[in-house]
Short mmCIF file of C-alpha atoms and ligand atoms in Angstrom, two decimals:
data_model
loop_
_atom_site.label_atom_id
_atom_site.label_comp_id
_atom_site.label_asym_id
_atom_site.label_seq_id
_atom_site.Cartn_x
_atom_site.Cartn_y
_atom_site.Cartn_z
CA MET A 91 -93.43 -172.78 -15.80
CA TYR A 92 -93.88 -170.92 -19.61
CA LYS A 93 -90.25 -170.43 -20.69
CA ILE A 94 -91.37 -167.16 -23.81
CA PRO A 95 -88.57 -165.04 -25.26
CA TYR A 96 -89.40 -161.63 -26.39
CA ALA A 97 -88.16 -162.79 -29.61
CA ARG A 98 -87.68 -166.42 -31.38
CA VAL A 99 -85.28 -166.95 -35.07
CA ASP A 100 -87.23 -169.23 -37.03
CA CYS A 101 -84.74 -170.78 -39.61
CA SER A 102 -87.00 -173.64 -40.54
CA GLY A 103 -86.70 -172.83 -44.01
CA ASN A 104 -84.45 -173.19 -46.83
CA GLU A 105 -81.56 -170.71 -44.41
CA TYR A 106 -79.35 -174.32 -44.13
CA LYS A 107 -79.68 -175.54 -47.88
CA TYR A 108 -78.91 -172.13 -49.12
CA VAL A 109 -76.07 -171.03 -46.76
CA LYS A 110 -74.29 -174.89 -48.11
CA GLU A 111 -74.74 -173.68 -51.73
CA VAL A 112 -72.60 -170.10 -51.00
CA LEU A 113 -70.52 -172.09 -48.93
CA ASP A 114 -69.29 -174.77 -51.59
CA SER A 115 -69.07 -172.09 -54.14
CA GLY A 116 -65.85 -170.15 -53.15
CA TRP A 117 -67.73 -167.36 -53.88
CA LEU A 118 -68.74 -166.02 -50.24
CA THR A 119 -68.88 -162.25 -50.09
CA THR A 120 -71.62 -160.47 -52.92
CA ALA A 121 -72.59 -162.38 -55.50
CA SER A 122 -76.10 -163.87 -57.29
CA LYS A 123 -77.63 -164.71 -53.99
CA THR A 124 -77.44 -161.21 -53.38
CA HIS A 125 -78.69 -159.85 -56.72
CA LYS A 126 -81.39 -162.81 -56.93
CA LEU A 127 -82.28 -161.18 -52.64
CA GLU A 128 -83.04 -157.51 -54.81
CA GLU A 129 -84.92 -159.27 -58.04
CA ASN A 130 -87.41 -161.29 -55.75
CA PHE A 131 -87.85 -158.13 -52.43
CA LYS A 132 -88.53 -155.70 -55.19
CA LYS A 133 -91.18 -158.12 -57.40
CA ILE A 134 -92.97 -157.84 -53.76
CA VAL A 135 -92.92 -153.94 -53.05
CA GLY A 136 -93.19 -153.20 -56.86
CA ALA A 137 -90.33 -150.59 -56.31
CA LYS A 138 -87.92 -150.24 -59.68
CA HIS A 139 -84.68 -150.87 -57.67
CA ALA A 140 -83.63 -152.79 -54.87
CA LEU A 141 -80.69 -152.19 -53.14
CA ALA A 142 -79.12 -155.08 -50.70
CA VAL A 143 -76.54 -153.43 -47.73
CA ASN A 144 -75.30 -155.00 -44.33
CA SER A 145 -77.81 -153.49 -42.21
CA CYS A 146 -80.73 -150.46 -42.09
CA THR A 147 -78.33 -148.00 -40.60
CA SER A 148 -75.68 -148.19 -44.01
CA ALA A 149 -79.20 -147.80 -45.79
CA LEU A 150 -80.48 -144.62 -44.22
CA HIS A 151 -76.62 -143.01 -44.27
CA LEU A 152 -76.56 -143.73 -47.90
CA ALA A 153 -80.54 -143.17 -48.65
CA LEU A 154 -79.43 -139.13 -47.11
CA GLU A 155 -75.88 -138.85 -49.20
CA ALA A 156 -77.80 -139.35 -52.08
CA VAL A 157 -80.49 -137.00 -51.52
CA GLY A 158 -77.93 -134.63 -50.85
CA VAL A 159 -78.13 -134.02 -46.89
CA GLN A 160 -74.58 -131.88 -45.82
CA GLU A 161 -72.98 -130.21 -43.17
CA GLY A 162 -75.76 -127.71 -41.08
CA ASP A 163 -78.66 -128.81 -42.53
CA LYS A 164 -81.67 -129.74 -41.00
CA VAL A 165 -83.91 -133.17 -40.58
CA LEU A 166 -87.19 -134.37 -38.99
CA VAL A 167 -87.47 -137.45 -37.76
CA PRO A 168 -89.56 -138.75 -35.01
CA THR A 169 -88.17 -139.20 -31.55
CA TRP A 170 -90.50 -141.78 -31.11
CA THR A 171 -87.48 -144.50 -32.69
CA PHE A 172 -84.67 -145.98 -32.65
CA THR A 173 -81.10 -144.25 -32.52
CA ALA A 174 -80.37 -145.42 -35.77
CA SER A 175 -83.22 -143.08 -37.72
CA ALA A 176 -81.22 -140.14 -36.27
CA GLU A 177 -76.91 -141.11 -35.88
CA ILE A 178 -76.67 -141.34 -39.42
CA ILE A 179 -77.92 -136.95 -39.58
CA ARG A 180 -75.41 -136.56 -37.41
CA TYR A 181 -72.28 -138.86 -39.97
CA LEU A 182 -73.46 -136.69 -42.48
CA GLY A 183 -73.21 -132.78 -40.18
CA ALA A 184 -76.35 -132.43 -40.44
CA ASP A 185 -78.75 -131.71 -37.42
CA PRO A 186 -82.03 -133.53 -36.46
CA VAL A 187 -85.09 -132.14 -35.89
CA PHE A 188 -87.29 -134.19 -33.17
CA LEU A 189 -90.98 -134.37 -33.28
CA ASP A 190 -93.38 -135.98 -31.34
CA VAL A 191 -95.61 -138.29 -32.37
CA ASP A 192 -99.83 -138.81 -32.12
CA TYR A 193 -100.32 -140.94 -28.51
CA GLU A 194 -102.66 -143.45 -30.45
CA THR A 195 -100.56 -144.20 -32.79
CA SER A 196 -96.59 -143.77 -31.82
CA SER A 197 -96.30 -142.39 -35.21
CA LEU A 198 -96.18 -138.69 -37.33
CA THR A 199 -98.91 -137.42 -38.30
CA PRO A 200 -100.32 -135.45 -41.26
CA GLU A 201 -101.13 -132.57 -39.12
CA ILE A 202 -97.60 -132.41 -36.68
CA VAL A 203 -95.60 -133.21 -40.33
CA ALA A 204 -97.46 -129.72 -41.78
CA GLU A 205 -97.20 -128.13 -38.14
CA SER A 206 -93.26 -129.22 -37.95
CA ILE A 207 -92.26 -127.47 -41.58
CA GLU A 208 -94.46 -124.82 -40.88
CA ARG A 209 -91.32 -124.00 -37.94
CA TYR A 210 -88.70 -125.13 -39.66
CA PRO A 211 -89.44 -123.66 -43.05
CA ASP A 212 -84.87 -125.19 -44.49
CA ALA A 213 -85.79 -128.69 -43.48
CA LYS A 214 -84.56 -130.96 -46.18
CA VAL A 215 -85.78 -133.94 -45.43
CA LEU A 216 -88.44 -135.85 -43.46
CA ILE A 217 -87.74 -139.43 -42.06
CA VAL A 218 -90.80 -141.28 -41.64
CA VAL A 219 -90.40 -144.62 -39.11
CA HIS A 220 -93.66 -147.07 -39.76
CA PHE A 221 -94.26 -148.47 -36.24
CA ALA A 222 -94.38 -151.65 -35.11
CA GLY A 223 -95.20 -151.81 -38.86
CA GLN A 224 -98.45 -150.28 -39.12
CA ALA A 225 -97.31 -148.12 -42.44
CA ALA A 226 -97.78 -143.90 -41.37
CA PRO A 227 -100.40 -142.26 -42.71
CA MET A 228 -98.75 -142.00 -46.11
CA GLY A 229 -101.35 -141.33 -48.10
CA LEU A 230 -102.27 -140.96 -51.90
CA GLU A 231 -100.48 -137.60 -53.91
CA ASP A 232 -104.61 -135.85 -54.24
CA THR A 233 -105.01 -136.90 -50.01
CA ASP A 234 -103.77 -133.45 -47.42
CA GLU A 235 -101.59 -136.99 -46.05
CA ILE A 236 -97.50 -136.81 -45.13
CA MET A 237 -96.53 -137.38 -49.09
CA ALA A 238 -98.59 -134.40 -50.67
CA ILE A 239 -97.57 -131.75 -47.85
CA CYS A 240 -93.90 -132.81 -48.17
CA ARG A 241 -94.34 -133.03 -51.49
CA LYS A 242 -96.11 -129.11 -51.53
CA ASN A 243 -93.47 -128.24 -49.81
CA GLY A 244 -90.82 -129.21 -52.04
CA ILE A 245 -89.47 -131.66 -48.69
CA ILE A 246 -87.17 -134.99 -49.67
CA VAL A 247 -89.26 -138.67 -47.71
CA VAL A 248 -86.76 -140.49 -46.64
CA GLU A 249 -88.89 -143.90 -44.68
CA ASP A 250 -87.01 -145.94 -41.94
CA ALA A 251 -89.18 -149.31 -42.38
CA ALA A 252 -87.26 -151.62 -40.64
CA HIS A 253 -90.54 -152.65 -38.66
CA ALA A 254 -92.45 -151.88 -42.07
CA PHE A 255 -91.77 -155.56 -44.52
CA PRO A 256 -94.11 -156.80 -45.29
CA SER A 257 -96.80 -153.53 -45.09
CA ARG A 258 -99.28 -151.44 -47.07
CA CYS A 259 -100.41 -147.99 -47.39
CA GLY A 260 -103.35 -147.61 -49.23
CA ASN A 261 -102.35 -149.97 -52.47
CA GLN A 262 -98.87 -149.73 -52.19
CA TYR A 263 -96.65 -151.17 -50.36
CA VAL A 264 -94.15 -149.65 -48.07
CA GLY A 265 -91.10 -149.59 -50.53
CA ASN A 266 -92.82 -147.29 -53.16
CA ILE A 267 -94.08 -144.15 -51.62
CA GLY A 268 -91.90 -142.24 -50.19
CA ASP A 269 -88.42 -141.14 -52.17
CA VAL A 270 -86.31 -143.73 -50.58
CA THR A 271 -87.01 -146.41 -47.94
CA CYS A 272 -85.08 -147.97 -46.00
CA PHE A 273 -85.36 -151.72 -43.98
CA SER A 274 -83.33 -153.67 -41.98
CA PHE A 275 -82.88 -157.65 -41.77
CA TYR A 276 -81.29 -157.74 -38.12
CA ALA A 277 -81.35 -160.35 -35.60
CA ASN A 278 -84.84 -159.52 -34.58
CA LYS A 279 -87.03 -158.28 -37.68
CA THR A 280 -89.35 -159.56 -39.13
CA MET A 281 -87.21 -161.03 -42.24
CA THR A 282 -83.64 -161.85 -40.92
CA THR A 283 -80.61 -161.69 -42.25
CA GLY A 284 -78.03 -161.97 -39.09
CA GLU A 285 -76.99 -157.97 -40.11
CA GLY A 286 -79.11 -156.83 -43.09
CA GLY A 287 -80.90 -154.23 -44.50
CA MET A 288 -81.81 -153.17 -48.29
CA LEU A 289 -83.19 -150.10 -49.76
CA THR A 290 -85.83 -149.25 -52.31
CA THR A 291 -86.12 -146.36 -53.97
CA ASN A 292 -88.36 -145.69 -58.01
CA LYS A 293 -85.33 -142.55 -57.98
CA ASP A 294 -82.75 -143.95 -60.79
CA ASP A 295 -80.67 -141.04 -60.24
CA ILE A 296 -80.16 -142.42 -56.03
CA ALA A 297 -80.37 -145.77 -57.24
CA GLU A 298 -77.12 -145.06 -59.01
CA ARG A 299 -75.40 -143.30 -56.30
CA VAL A 300 -75.77 -145.49 -53.86
CA LYS A 301 -74.37 -148.07 -55.40
CA LEU A 302 -71.41 -146.17 -56.07
CA MET A 303 -71.41 -145.20 -52.29
CA ARG A 304 -72.46 -148.69 -50.99
CA LEU A 305 -69.00 -150.27 -51.99
CA HIS A 306 -65.99 -147.94 -51.56
CA GLY A 307 -67.54 -145.83 -54.54
CA ILE A 308 -66.10 -148.18 -57.51
CA ASP A 309 -67.63 -147.63 -60.58
CA ARG A 310 -67.92 -151.13 -60.90
CA ASP A 311 -69.41 -154.06 -58.43
CA VAL A 312 -67.10 -156.83 -57.67
CA TRP A 313 -69.71 -158.75 -59.04
CA ASP A 314 -69.80 -157.26 -62.03
CA ARG A 315 -66.02 -157.35 -62.04
CA PHE A 316 -65.58 -160.25 -62.27
CA THR A 317 -68.84 -161.71 -64.16
CA SER A 318 -67.83 -158.87 -67.20
CA SER A 319 -66.05 -160.12 -70.32
CA LYS A 320 -64.06 -156.52 -69.73
CA VAL A 321 -60.37 -156.72 -68.52
CA SER A 322 -61.11 -157.50 -64.98
CA TRP A 323 -58.85 -155.33 -62.51
CA GLU A 324 -60.16 -152.21 -64.47
CA TYR A 325 -62.43 -149.91 -62.05
CA ASP A 326 -61.78 -146.45 -61.43
CA ILE A 327 -63.06 -144.89 -58.02
CA ARG A 328 -65.58 -141.67 -58.15
CA ALA A 329 -65.92 -141.06 -54.48
CA PRO A 330 -64.40 -141.73 -51.17
CA GLY A 331 -67.44 -144.86 -50.99
CA TYR A 332 -68.50 -147.06 -48.11
CA LYS A 333 -67.92 -150.55 -47.63
CA TYR A 334 -71.89 -151.25 -46.90
CA ASN A 335 -72.10 -154.27 -49.12
CA MET A 336 -74.22 -157.33 -47.99
CA PRO A 337 -72.12 -160.70 -48.57
CA ASP A 338 -74.43 -163.95 -50.31
CA ILE A 339 -74.09 -166.09 -46.78
CA ASN A 340 -76.20 -163.24 -45.51
CA ALA A 341 -78.61 -163.57 -48.10
CA ALA A 342 -78.66 -167.08 -47.72
CA VAL A 343 -80.25 -166.75 -44.90
CA GLY A 344 -82.86 -163.72 -46.96
CA LEU A 345 -84.11 -165.59 -49.83
CA ALA A 346 -85.33 -168.52 -47.44
CA GLN A 347 -86.24 -166.37 -45.18
CA LEU A 348 -88.33 -164.19 -47.55
CA GLU A 349 -90.17 -167.60 -48.61
CA GLN A 350 -91.92 -167.22 -45.76
CA VAL A 351 -92.42 -163.79 -44.77
CA PHE A 352 -96.07 -163.94 -45.50
CA ASP A 353 -97.13 -166.58 -43.84
CA LYS A 354 -94.90 -165.40 -40.44
CA ARG A 355 -97.34 -162.10 -41.19
CA ASP A 356 -99.95 -163.79 -41.13
CA LYS A 357 -98.87 -166.08 -37.88
CA ARG A 358 -97.74 -162.42 -36.41
CA GLN A 359 -101.10 -160.68 -37.13
CA HIS A 360 -103.47 -163.60 -35.65
CA CYS A 361 -101.00 -162.99 -32.25
CA ALA A 362 -101.71 -159.04 -32.13
CA GLU A 363 -105.59 -159.99 -32.26
CA PHE A 364 -105.23 -162.93 -29.59
CA TYR A 365 -103.71 -160.15 -27.90
CA LEU A 366 -106.69 -157.16 -28.66
CA ASP A 367 -109.15 -159.56 -28.10
CA ASN A 368 -107.94 -160.99 -24.90
CA LEU A 369 -106.15 -157.33 -23.31
CA LYS A 370 -109.28 -154.29 -24.68
CA ASP A 371 -111.69 -154.80 -21.81
CA ILE A 372 -108.44 -153.99 -19.21
CA GLU A 373 -108.93 -150.63 -18.15
CA ALA A 374 -105.56 -149.54 -17.38
CA VAL A 375 -104.50 -150.19 -20.13
CA ASP A 376 -103.90 -148.78 -23.95
CA LEU A 377 -104.22 -150.98 -26.78
CA PRO A 378 -102.32 -149.47 -30.13
CA LYS A 379 -104.67 -147.64 -32.54
CA ILE A 380 -105.09 -150.54 -35.68
CA ARG A 381 -105.84 -148.00 -38.63
CA VAL A 382 -105.13 -149.79 -41.27
CA PRO A 383 -106.44 -153.38 -42.35
CA LEU A 384 -105.04 -155.95 -40.27
CA SER A 385 -103.58 -157.29 -42.82
CA ASP A 386 -101.32 -154.27 -44.00
CA HIS A 387 -99.04 -153.87 -40.64
CA ALA A 388 -95.62 -155.97 -40.71
CA TRP A 389 -96.99 -156.68 -36.20
CA HIS A 390 -93.25 -156.15 -36.08
CA ILE A 391 -94.00 -154.95 -32.23
CA PHE A 392 -97.00 -155.36 -30.44
CA ALA A 393 -96.92 -152.07 -27.64
CA ILE A 394 -99.11 -151.69 -24.60
CA THR A 395 -99.03 -148.60 -23.22
CA LEU A 396 -100.63 -148.80 -19.04
CA ASN A 397 -102.18 -146.07 -18.53
CA ASN A 398 -102.70 -143.44 -15.46
CA LYS A 399 -105.27 -146.00 -13.77
CA ALA A 400 -102.70 -148.43 -13.43
CA GLN A 401 -101.71 -149.76 -9.90
CA VAL A 402 -97.83 -150.59 -10.92
CA SER A 403 -95.46 -148.68 -12.81
CA ARG A 404 -93.97 -150.32 -16.21
CA ASN A 405 -90.56 -151.25 -15.10
CA ASP A 406 -92.16 -153.29 -12.42
CA LEU A 407 -94.72 -154.59 -14.81
CA ILE A 408 -91.64 -155.21 -16.72
CA LYS A 409 -90.50 -157.50 -13.44
CA LEU A 410 -93.36 -158.95 -12.68
CA LEU A 411 -93.70 -160.71 -15.93
CA ALA A 412 -90.62 -162.00 -16.69
CA GLU A 413 -89.93 -163.73 -13.06
CA ASP A 414 -93.58 -165.33 -14.63
CA GLY A 415 -90.99 -166.11 -17.85
CA ILE A 416 -92.26 -163.75 -19.98
CA GLY A 417 -90.01 -161.65 -21.83
CA THR A 418 -91.02 -158.00 -23.17
CA SER A 419 -89.02 -154.72 -23.97
CA VAL A 420 -89.22 -151.28 -24.45
CA HIS A 421 -90.24 -149.30 -27.71
CA TYR A 422 -88.98 -146.88 -27.16
CA LYS A 423 -86.37 -144.93 -25.07
CA PRO A 424 -87.41 -141.44 -27.09
CA LEU A 425 -84.37 -140.19 -28.00
CA HIS A 426 -85.16 -136.76 -26.53
CA ARG A 427 -84.16 -138.44 -23.71
CA MET A 428 -80.79 -140.05 -24.82
CA SER A 429 -78.10 -138.22 -23.17
CA TYR A 430 -76.45 -137.20 -26.82
CA TYR A 431 -79.22 -135.74 -28.47
CA LYS A 432 -80.43 -134.38 -25.36
CA GLU A 433 -77.01 -131.86 -24.38
CA LYS A 434 -76.01 -130.98 -27.95
CA TYR A 435 -79.58 -129.99 -29.51
CA ALA A 436 -80.77 -128.67 -25.41
CA LEU A 437 -83.71 -130.66 -25.41
CA GLU A 438 -86.79 -130.35 -23.21
CA ASN A 439 -89.37 -133.11 -21.99
CA ALA A 440 -91.90 -131.17 -21.76
CA HIS A 441 -91.47 -130.22 -25.37
CA TYR A 442 -92.66 -133.84 -26.35
CA PRO A 443 -95.63 -134.43 -23.79
CA ASN A 444 -97.26 -137.89 -26.52
CA SER A 445 -93.56 -139.36 -26.50
CA GLU A 446 -93.75 -139.15 -22.89
CA LYS A 447 -96.97 -140.50 -22.39
CA LEU A 448 -95.82 -143.55 -24.63
CA TRP A 449 -92.69 -143.51 -22.74
CA LYS A 450 -94.47 -143.07 -19.02
CA GLY A 451 -95.74 -147.08 -20.00
CA CYS A 452 -94.46 -148.69 -22.25
CA ILE A 453 -94.38 -151.87 -23.10
CA SER A 454 -94.33 -154.74 -25.55
CA LEU A 455 -95.44 -157.83 -25.09
CA PRO A 456 -93.75 -161.03 -27.46
CA ILE A 457 -95.06 -161.32 -30.62
CA TYR A 458 -93.53 -164.25 -33.74
CA SER A 459 -94.50 -167.12 -34.84
CA GLY A 460 -93.61 -170.02 -33.37
CA LEU A 461 -96.32 -168.32 -30.13
CA SER A 462 -98.97 -170.74 -29.81
CA ASP A 463 -102.64 -169.99 -28.22
CA GLU A 464 -101.76 -171.63 -24.63
CA GLU A 465 -98.54 -168.99 -24.62
CA LEU A 466 -100.40 -166.16 -25.78
CA LYS A 467 -103.32 -166.49 -23.52
CA TYR A 468 -100.88 -167.11 -20.12
CA ILE A 469 -99.47 -164.42 -21.38
CA CYS A 470 -103.04 -162.01 -21.74
CA ASP A 471 -103.57 -164.46 -18.29
CA ARG A 472 -100.33 -161.99 -16.28
CA VAL A 473 -100.58 -159.38 -17.36
CA ARG A 474 -104.16 -158.66 -15.97
CA VAL A 475 -103.43 -160.16 -12.51
CA HIS A 476 -100.44 -157.39 -12.32
CA LEU A 477 -102.66 -155.23 -13.38
CA LYS A 478 -105.25 -156.54 -10.39
CA LEU A 479 -108.23 -157.44 -12.30
C1 PLP B 23 -83.54 -151.91 -35.65
C2 PLP B 23 -83.86 -150.34 -36.18
C3 PLP B 23 -82.25 -150.25 -36.87
C4 PLP B 23 -81.64 -150.12 -37.69
O1 PLP B 23 -81.18 -151.26 -37.99
P1 PLP B 23 -79.67 -152.32 -38.45
O2 PLP B 23 -80.23 -153.39 -39.78
O3 PLP B 23 -79.90 -152.76 -37.22
O4 PLP B 23 -78.79 -150.89 -38.57
C5 PLP B 23 -82.97 -148.62 -37.15
N1 PLP B 23 -84.37 -148.50 -37.44
C6 PLP B 23 -85.54 -149.05 -36.33
C7 PLP B 23 -86.96 -147.97 -36.23
C8 PLP B 23 -85.30 -150.43 -36.44
O5 PLP B 23 -86.22 -150.64 -35.17
#
């Protein structure tokens, strides 16, 4: 029998070599490896600034702080996401307004965004989640897509790109589209530093603020203090900042991961094509709608949805596949169903019909570079058997 976990970390590149260099250097916190990771990352996405931090959650928190979100502000966010996308709104005392998503793409659409801005004219910021690694329809400035709608209405766009590296939208990489973009290097993401994240922006004022706030509000970063010719002990505190910097041990892993990030993306695309091809005739399964070229998708998650023709429930299918040695996951139990948000904001399931439909049937299949065609075929065969076809 096969044993196929839901996710499998691959550190087969220069990870050990670069980590050893850090350990041998005697400097384990933020230093040259982190700077190099920022430089290399920036070159790929094409943004003016890339700032490494210790998680995507930290990046999102810093992003909202830097764009000026304050107590009592309203921030639009999809319900179809991980809690990190919304909890950071509460860190600042602001309030999330949860939006339903499109059933076919599990994403916000220009229509949903336009309608919610009309309904909540005092909303300041929109958080866009590029679900599964497919860029949401951000559009270029001259289209009627999400960016144009937000620009017209003075809404700041913060992107949760935890799934979306490397992803493209038109001729831009995600990370070079909205006002601020936040990436995750968590253990199971498309590239990892164990824990870590990256924030990109083209705006100098946002970058300045994030740099200050990611390390205690100190006006010079620690590395600069030790490499600059100025007296090294001298610094000022300009705000009560956070401790969100990325250590060099983690950055070393990230540098090695970055070297293989496109190769691994191509392999995940192969998995996705295998699934799309081998599951397409199963009536009980709705496949994700792919609206970008396959090569523009990061393919972090491959989520299928059981529709009302399915003879087994989602939870039963998860159990049956687990008995077959196949690990799966669920993305997501939507936030309007989570007790904290549900109770605090008196949310009702009926207001999120598409997310409810997705939640009832969604199941994420393994998708990573190390999956063989035999394993992919086995997964498809077992799904087919359990759906009685
Ligand atoms: C993983 C994830 C995050 C959080 O990333 P961390 O690096 O663990 O903080 C945020 N948003 C989404 C959509 C995620 O999947």
